[in-house]
Coordinates of C-alpha atoms in Angstrom, one line a residue:
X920 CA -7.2 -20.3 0.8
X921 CA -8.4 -17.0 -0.7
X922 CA -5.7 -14.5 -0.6
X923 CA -7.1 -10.4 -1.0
X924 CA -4.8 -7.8 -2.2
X925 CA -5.7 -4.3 -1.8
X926 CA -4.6 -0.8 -3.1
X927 CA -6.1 0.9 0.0
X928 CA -6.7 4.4 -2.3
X929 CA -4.0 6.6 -3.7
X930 CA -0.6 8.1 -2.4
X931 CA -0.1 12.0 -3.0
X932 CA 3.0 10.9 -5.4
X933 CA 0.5 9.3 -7.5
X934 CA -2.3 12.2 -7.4
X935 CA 0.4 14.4 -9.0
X936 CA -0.3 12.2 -11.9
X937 CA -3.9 12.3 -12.3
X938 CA -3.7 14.9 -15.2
X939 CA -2.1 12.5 -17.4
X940 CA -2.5 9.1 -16.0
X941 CA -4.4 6.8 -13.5
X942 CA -1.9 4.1 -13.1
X943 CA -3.4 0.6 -12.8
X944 CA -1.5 -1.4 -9.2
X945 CA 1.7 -2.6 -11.0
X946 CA 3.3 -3.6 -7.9
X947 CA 0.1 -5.5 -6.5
X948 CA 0.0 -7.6 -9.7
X949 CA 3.9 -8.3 -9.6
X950 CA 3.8 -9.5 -6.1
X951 CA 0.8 -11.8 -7.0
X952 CA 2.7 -13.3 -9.6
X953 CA 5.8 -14.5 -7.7
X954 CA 3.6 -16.6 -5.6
X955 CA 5.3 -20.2 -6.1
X956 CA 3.9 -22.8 -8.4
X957 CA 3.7 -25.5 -6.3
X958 CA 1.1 -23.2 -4.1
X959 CA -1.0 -22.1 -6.8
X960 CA -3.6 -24.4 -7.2
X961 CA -4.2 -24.1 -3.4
X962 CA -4.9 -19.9 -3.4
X963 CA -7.2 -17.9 -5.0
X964 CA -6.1 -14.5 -5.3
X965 CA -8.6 -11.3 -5.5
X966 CA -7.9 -7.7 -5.7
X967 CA -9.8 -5.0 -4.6
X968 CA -8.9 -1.2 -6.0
X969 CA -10.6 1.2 -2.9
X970 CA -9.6 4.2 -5.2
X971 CA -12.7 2.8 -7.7
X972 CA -14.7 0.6 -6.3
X973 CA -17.6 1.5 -5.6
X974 CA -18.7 -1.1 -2.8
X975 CA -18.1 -0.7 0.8
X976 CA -15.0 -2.7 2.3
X977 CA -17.1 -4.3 4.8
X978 CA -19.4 -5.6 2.2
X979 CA -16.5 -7.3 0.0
X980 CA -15.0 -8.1 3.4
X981 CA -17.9 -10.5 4.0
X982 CA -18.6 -12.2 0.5
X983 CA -14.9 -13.0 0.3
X984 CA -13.6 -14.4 3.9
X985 CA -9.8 -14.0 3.3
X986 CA -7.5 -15.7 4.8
X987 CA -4.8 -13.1 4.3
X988 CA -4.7 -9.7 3.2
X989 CA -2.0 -8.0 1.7
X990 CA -2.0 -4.0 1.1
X991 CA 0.4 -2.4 -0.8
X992 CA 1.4 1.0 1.3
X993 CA 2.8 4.6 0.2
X994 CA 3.5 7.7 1.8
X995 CA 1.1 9.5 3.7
X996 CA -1.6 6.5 3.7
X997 CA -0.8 5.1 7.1
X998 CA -3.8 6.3 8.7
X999 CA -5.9 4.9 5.6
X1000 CA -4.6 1.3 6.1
X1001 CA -4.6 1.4 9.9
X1002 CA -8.7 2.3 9.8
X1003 CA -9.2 -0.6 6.8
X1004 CA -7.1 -3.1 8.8
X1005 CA -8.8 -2.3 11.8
X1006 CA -12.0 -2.9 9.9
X1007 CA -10.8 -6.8 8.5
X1008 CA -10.2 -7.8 11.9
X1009 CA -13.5 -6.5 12.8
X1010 CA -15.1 -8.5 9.9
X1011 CA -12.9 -11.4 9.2
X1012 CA -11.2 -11.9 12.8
X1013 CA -9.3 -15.0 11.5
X1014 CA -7.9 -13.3 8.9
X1015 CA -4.0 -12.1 8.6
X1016 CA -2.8 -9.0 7.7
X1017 CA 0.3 -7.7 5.7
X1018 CA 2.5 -4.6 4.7
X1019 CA 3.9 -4.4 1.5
X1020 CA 5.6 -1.1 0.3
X1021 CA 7.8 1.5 1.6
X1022 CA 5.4 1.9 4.4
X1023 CA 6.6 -1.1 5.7
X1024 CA 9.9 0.4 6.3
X1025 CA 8.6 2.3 9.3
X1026 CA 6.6 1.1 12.7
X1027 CA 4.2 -1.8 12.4
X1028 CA 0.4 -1.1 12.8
X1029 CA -1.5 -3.0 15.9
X1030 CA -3.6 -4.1 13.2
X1031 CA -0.8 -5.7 11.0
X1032 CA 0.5 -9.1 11.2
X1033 CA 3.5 -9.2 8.9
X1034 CA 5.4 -6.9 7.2
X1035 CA 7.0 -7.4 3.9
X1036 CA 10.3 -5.6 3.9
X1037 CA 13.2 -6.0 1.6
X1038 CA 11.8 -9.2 0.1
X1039 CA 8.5 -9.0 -0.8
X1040 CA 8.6 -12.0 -3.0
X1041 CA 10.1 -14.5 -0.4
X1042 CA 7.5 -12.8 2.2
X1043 CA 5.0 -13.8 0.9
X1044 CA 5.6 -17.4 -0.4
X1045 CA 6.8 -17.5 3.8
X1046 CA 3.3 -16.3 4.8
X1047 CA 0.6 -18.2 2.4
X1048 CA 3.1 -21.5 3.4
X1049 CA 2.4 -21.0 6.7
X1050 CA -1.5 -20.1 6.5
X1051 CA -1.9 -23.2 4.4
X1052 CA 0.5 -25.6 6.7
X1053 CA -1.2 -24.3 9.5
X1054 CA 1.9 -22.9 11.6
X1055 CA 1.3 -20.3 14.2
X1056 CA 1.2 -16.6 13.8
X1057 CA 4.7 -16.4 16.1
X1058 CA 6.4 -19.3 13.2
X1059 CA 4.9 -17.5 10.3
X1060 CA 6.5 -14.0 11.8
X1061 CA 10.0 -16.0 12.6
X1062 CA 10.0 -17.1 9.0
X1063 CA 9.2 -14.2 7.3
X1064 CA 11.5 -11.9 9.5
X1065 CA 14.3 -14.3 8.2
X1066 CA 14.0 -13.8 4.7
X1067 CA 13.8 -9.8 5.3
X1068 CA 17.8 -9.5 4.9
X1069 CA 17.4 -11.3 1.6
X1070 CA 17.4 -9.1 -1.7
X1071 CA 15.7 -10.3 -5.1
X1072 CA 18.4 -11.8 -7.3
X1073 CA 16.0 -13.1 -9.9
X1074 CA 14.0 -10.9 -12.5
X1075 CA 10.4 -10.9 -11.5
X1076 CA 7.8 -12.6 -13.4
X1077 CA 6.1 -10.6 -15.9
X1078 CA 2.7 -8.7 -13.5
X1079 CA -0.2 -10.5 -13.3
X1080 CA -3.2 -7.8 -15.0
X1081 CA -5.6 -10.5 -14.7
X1082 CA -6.2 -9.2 -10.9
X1083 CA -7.7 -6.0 -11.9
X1084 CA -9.6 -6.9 -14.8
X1085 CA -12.9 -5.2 -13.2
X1086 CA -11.1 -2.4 -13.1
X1087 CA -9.0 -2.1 -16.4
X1088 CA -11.3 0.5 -18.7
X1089 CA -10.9 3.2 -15.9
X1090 CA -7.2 2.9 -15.6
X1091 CA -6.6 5.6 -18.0
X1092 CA -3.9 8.1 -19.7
X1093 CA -5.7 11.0 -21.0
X1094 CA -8.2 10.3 -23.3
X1095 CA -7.3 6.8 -24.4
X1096 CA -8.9 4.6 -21.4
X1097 CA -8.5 1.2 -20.5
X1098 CA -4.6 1.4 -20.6
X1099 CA -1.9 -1.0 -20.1
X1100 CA 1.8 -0.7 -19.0
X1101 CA 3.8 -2.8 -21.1
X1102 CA 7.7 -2.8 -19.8
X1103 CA 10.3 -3.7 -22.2
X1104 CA 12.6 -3.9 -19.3
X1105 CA 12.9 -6.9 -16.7
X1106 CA 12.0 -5.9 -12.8
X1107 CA 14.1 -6.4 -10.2
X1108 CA 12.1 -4.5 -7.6
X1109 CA 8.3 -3.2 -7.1
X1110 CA 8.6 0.4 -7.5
X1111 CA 6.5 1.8 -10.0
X1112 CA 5.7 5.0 -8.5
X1113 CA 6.4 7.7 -11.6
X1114 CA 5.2 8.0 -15.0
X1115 CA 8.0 6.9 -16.7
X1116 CA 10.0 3.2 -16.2
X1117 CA 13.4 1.7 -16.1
X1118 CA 16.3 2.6 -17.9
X1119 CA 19.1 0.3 -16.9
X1120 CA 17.4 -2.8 -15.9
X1121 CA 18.0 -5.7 -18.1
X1122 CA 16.5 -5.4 -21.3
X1123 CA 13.4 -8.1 -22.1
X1124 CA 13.2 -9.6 -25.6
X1125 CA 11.2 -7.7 -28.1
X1126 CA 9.5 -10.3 -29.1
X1127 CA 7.8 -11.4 -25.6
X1128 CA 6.9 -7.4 -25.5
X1129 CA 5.5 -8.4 -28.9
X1130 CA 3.3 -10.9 -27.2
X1131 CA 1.9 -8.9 -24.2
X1132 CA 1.1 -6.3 -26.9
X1133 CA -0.5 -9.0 -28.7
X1134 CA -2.7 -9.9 -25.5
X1135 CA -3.9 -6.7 -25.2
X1136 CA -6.8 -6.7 -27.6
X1137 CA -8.9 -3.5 -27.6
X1138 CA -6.4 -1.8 -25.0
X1139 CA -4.1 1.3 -25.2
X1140 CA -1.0 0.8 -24.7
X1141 CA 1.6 2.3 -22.7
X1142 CA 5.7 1.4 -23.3
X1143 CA 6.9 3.1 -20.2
X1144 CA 10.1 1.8 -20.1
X1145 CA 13.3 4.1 -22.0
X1146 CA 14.6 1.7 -24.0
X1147 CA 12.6 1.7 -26.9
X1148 CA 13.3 5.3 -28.0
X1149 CA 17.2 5.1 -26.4
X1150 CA 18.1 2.9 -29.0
X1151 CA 17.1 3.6 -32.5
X1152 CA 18.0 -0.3 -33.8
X1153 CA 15.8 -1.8 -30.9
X1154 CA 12.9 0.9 -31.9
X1155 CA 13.1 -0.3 -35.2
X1156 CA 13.2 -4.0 -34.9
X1157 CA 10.2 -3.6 -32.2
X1158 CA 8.1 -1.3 -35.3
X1159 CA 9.5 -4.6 -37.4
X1160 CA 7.5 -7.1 -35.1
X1161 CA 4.3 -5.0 -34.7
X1162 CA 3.9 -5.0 -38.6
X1163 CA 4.7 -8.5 -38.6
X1164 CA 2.0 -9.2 -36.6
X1165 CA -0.6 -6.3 -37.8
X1166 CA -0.5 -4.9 -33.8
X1167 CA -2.3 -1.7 -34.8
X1168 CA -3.1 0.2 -31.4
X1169 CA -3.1 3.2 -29.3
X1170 CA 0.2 3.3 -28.3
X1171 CA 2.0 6.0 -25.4
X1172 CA 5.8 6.1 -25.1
X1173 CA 8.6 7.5 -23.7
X1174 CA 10.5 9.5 -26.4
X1175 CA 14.1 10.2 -26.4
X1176 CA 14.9 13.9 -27.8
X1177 CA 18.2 12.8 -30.1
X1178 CA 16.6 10.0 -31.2
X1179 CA 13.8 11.6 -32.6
X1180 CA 15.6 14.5 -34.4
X1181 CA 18.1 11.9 -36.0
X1182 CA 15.1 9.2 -37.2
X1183 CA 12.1 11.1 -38.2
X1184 CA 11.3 8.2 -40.7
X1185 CA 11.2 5.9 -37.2
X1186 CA 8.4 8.6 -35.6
X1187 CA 6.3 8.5 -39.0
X1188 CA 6.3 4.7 -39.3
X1189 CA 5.3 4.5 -35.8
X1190 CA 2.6 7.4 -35.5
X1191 CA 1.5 5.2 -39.1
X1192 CA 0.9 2.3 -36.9
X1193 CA -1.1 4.1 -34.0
X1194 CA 1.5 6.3 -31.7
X1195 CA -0.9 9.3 -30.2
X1196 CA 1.6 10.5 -27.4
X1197 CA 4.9 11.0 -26.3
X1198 CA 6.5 11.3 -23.5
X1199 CA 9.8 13.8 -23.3
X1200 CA 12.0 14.4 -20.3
X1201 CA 13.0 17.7 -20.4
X1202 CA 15.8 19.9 -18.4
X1203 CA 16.1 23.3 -18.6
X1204 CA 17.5 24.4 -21.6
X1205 CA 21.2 24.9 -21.7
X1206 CA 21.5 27.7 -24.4
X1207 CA 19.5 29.4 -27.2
X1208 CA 20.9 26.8 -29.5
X1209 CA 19.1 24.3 -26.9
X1210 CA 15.7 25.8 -26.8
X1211 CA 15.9 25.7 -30.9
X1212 CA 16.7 21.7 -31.0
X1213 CA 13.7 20.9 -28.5
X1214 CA 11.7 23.7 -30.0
X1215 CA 12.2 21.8 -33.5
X1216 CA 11.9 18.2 -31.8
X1217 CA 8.4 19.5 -30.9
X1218 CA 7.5 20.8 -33.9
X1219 CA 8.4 17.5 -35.9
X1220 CA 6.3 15.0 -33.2
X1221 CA 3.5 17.4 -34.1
X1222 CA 3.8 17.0 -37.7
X1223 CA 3.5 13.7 -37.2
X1224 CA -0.1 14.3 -35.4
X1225 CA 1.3 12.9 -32.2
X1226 CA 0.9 15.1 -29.0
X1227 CA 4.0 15.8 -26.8
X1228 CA 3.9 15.8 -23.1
X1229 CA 6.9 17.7 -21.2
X1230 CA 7.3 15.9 -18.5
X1231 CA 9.7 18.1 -15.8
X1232 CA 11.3 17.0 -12.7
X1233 CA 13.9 19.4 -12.1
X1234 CA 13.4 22.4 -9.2
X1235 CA 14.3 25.8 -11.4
X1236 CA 14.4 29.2 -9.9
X1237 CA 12.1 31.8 -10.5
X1238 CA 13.4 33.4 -13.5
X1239 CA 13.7 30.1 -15.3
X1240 CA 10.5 28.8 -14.5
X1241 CA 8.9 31.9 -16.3
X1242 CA 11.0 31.3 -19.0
X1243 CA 9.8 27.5 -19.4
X1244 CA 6.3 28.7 -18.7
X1245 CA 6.5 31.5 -21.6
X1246 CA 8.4 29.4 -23.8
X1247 CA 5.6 26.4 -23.8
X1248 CA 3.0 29.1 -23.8
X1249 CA 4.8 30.9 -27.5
X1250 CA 4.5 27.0 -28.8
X1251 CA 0.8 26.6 -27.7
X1252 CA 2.4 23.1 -25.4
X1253 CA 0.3 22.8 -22.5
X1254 CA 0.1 19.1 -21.7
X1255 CA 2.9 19.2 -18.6
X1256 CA 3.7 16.9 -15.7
X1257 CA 6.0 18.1 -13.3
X1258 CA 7.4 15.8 -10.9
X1259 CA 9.9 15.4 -7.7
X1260 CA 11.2 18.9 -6.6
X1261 CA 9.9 20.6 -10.0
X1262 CA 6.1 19.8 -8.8
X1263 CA 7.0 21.5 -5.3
X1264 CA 8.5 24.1 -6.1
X1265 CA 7.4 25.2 -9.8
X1266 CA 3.3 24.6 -10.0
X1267 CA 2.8 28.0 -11.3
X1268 CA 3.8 26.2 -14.8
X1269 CA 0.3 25.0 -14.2
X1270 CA -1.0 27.8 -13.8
X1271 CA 0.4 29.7 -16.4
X1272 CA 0.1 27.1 -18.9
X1273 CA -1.9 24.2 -18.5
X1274 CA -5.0 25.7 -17.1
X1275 CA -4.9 28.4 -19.6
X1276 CA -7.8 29.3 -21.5
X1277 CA -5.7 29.1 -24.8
X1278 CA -5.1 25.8 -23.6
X1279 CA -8.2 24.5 -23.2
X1280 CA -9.5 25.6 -26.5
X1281 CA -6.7 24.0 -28.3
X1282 CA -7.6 20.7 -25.9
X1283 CA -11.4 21.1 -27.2
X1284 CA -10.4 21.6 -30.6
X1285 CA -7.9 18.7 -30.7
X1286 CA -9.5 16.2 -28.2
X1287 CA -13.2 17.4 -27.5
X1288 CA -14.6 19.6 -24.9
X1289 CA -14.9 16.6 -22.3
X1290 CA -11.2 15.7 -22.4
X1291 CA -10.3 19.4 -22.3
X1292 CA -12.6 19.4 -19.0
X1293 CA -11.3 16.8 -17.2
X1294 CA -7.5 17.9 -18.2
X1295 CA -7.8 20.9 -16.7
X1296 CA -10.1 19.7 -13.6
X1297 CA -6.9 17.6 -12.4
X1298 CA -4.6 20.1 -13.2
X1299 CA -6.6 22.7 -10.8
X1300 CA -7.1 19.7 -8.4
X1301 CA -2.9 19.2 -7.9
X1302 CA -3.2 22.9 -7.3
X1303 CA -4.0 21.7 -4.0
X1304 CA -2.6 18.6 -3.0

């Protein structure tokens, strides 16, 4: 049986992104992953990104013939899955239909057949059991309703990127395309919504990060997970490996402010061996002394000719958002994502600083006019979201 997993387009929380990153469908290639071994040799699975492709549904629809069809829903795509779902029951009538996602928290669409809730992972295994043994659409529902009060005990496997292969040179973050999420952290759930990863899940051995770095010839890389940079003797054993093995690359991170400032050595050796940006949660400064340190921890990733992006989640008032705004505009820092309540209720940062004409010059100067363009073409574009 030929199983078709779709990302039907993508959710509003993932749009506020688009200046820095087009995420490739980490959940999709999870869920693919945890189908069981001793039903893998009877599925085929396929994956179809609607956000990129440029085919129509109904034409893929056709050459493929799925027997089920599993979309991975968000916020505020309900109608876009309810007019493609309507469409594979037009075109494939024998074909199943399920919900993965959070919108499968809420009412079931006429045009869905099973919804994976709280247990995606025994879900599924439920439903491609039943398609393949033949058992009714009423058994399969029974079945997979049972497992929903079950919760994943087990780390995931690692995500499947084979999936979206077709895809993998568009998925980008800024102007190194073709990137990969690496996690140095184990999954216990699906959600990857945000640009930054885990920070208390358990921790994955360096050396099988090693490895998927390894994989990853000619790909950027992203380590989106906090770890790394949390803990100065792991970041250092994991810079220990990569020499080892001679894994020069374009590498993204997550950056950790204190470890930084205390092991500048760490930050050479790794800008050395191909670290372009870093990613730094920041909060509003507590006191002068405060908007020195990160001032200084800015000045010291630049020295390093890595580029800093200020990623901001928390709402401020008025007067401090013109603060944060003047003080990234005195330091020439205009690469910044703002996310949760910051993004709706602070966007004049944007406007004020990323889409700045002194911006843009210093993008053309340090990453070439195109780059610059498309920087502050998304930036204008969440404007409006």
């Amino acid at each position: 049986m030929k199983v078709l997993f779709i990302r039907p387009g993508i959710s509003r929380r993932r749009k506020m992104l688009l200046p820095l990153r087009l995420q490739e469908p980490l959940e999709l290639a999870y869920l693919a992953s945890q189908l069981q071994d001793s039903m893998q040799e009877r599925v085929e699975i396929v994956f179809l990104d609607m956000e990129l492709e440029r085919g129509s549904l109904k034409k893929h629809l056709l050459e493929m013939e799925p027997s089920l069809v599993v979309f991975w829903g968000e916020e505020g795509q309900e109608e876009l899955i309810d007019e493609q779902a309507s469409m594979i029951k037009d075109i494939v009538p024998g074909a199943y239909v399920a919900l993965a996602g959070e919108l499968s928290e809420g009412e079931s669409s006429p045009y869905v057949d099973f919804l994976f809730r709280k247990n995606p992972v025994e879900a599924f295994n439920e439903t491609v059991l039943g398609i393949i043994t033949e058992r009714s659409l009423q058994e399969i529902n029974r079945n997979v309703t049972t497992v929903q009060s079950e919760t994943i005990e087990e780390p995931l496997r690692e995500a499947d990127r084979g999936i979206f292969r077709k895809y993998q040179d568009r998925y980008y973050f800024l102007q190194y395309g073709g990137t990969v999420e690496v996690t140095s952290q184990h999954r216990l759930e699906f959600d990857e919504v945000g640009l930054v990863g885990k920070k208390d899940n358990p921790l994955r051995p360096l050396e099988d990060v090693v490895k998927d770095v390894e994989s990853l010839v000619g790909a950027s890389v992203y380590l989106k997970d906090r770890d790394i940079w949390d803990d100065p003797k792991r970041l250092k054993k994991f810079l220990e490996l990569l020499k080892e093995k001679g894994l020069q690359r374009e590498y993204i991170s997550v950056g950790s402010w204190r470890t930084i400032l205390e092991n500048e050595a760490l930050l050479e050796e790794f800008a050395g061996n191909g670290l372009k940006v870093l990613l730094m949660e920041m909060d509003f400064p507590e006191d002068e002394d405060d908007w020195i340190y990160k001032g200084e921890i800015l000045r010291m990733i630049r020295k390093h000719g890595v580029e800093p992006a200020i990623i901001i989640r928390e709402k401020m008032a008025k007067e401090d958002q013109e603060a944060i705004s003047f003080w990234l505009k005195d330091r020439k820092e205009g690469l910044v994502l703002l996310e949760g309540e910051a993004f709706e209720e602070n966007r004049p940062i944007y406007t004020h600083v990323s889409i700045g004409t002194w911006a843009f010059m210093k993008w053309t100067k340090d990453h070439g006019l195109g780059e610059a363009r498309r920087r502050q073409k998304e930036y204008k574009n969440t404007l409006l979201i």
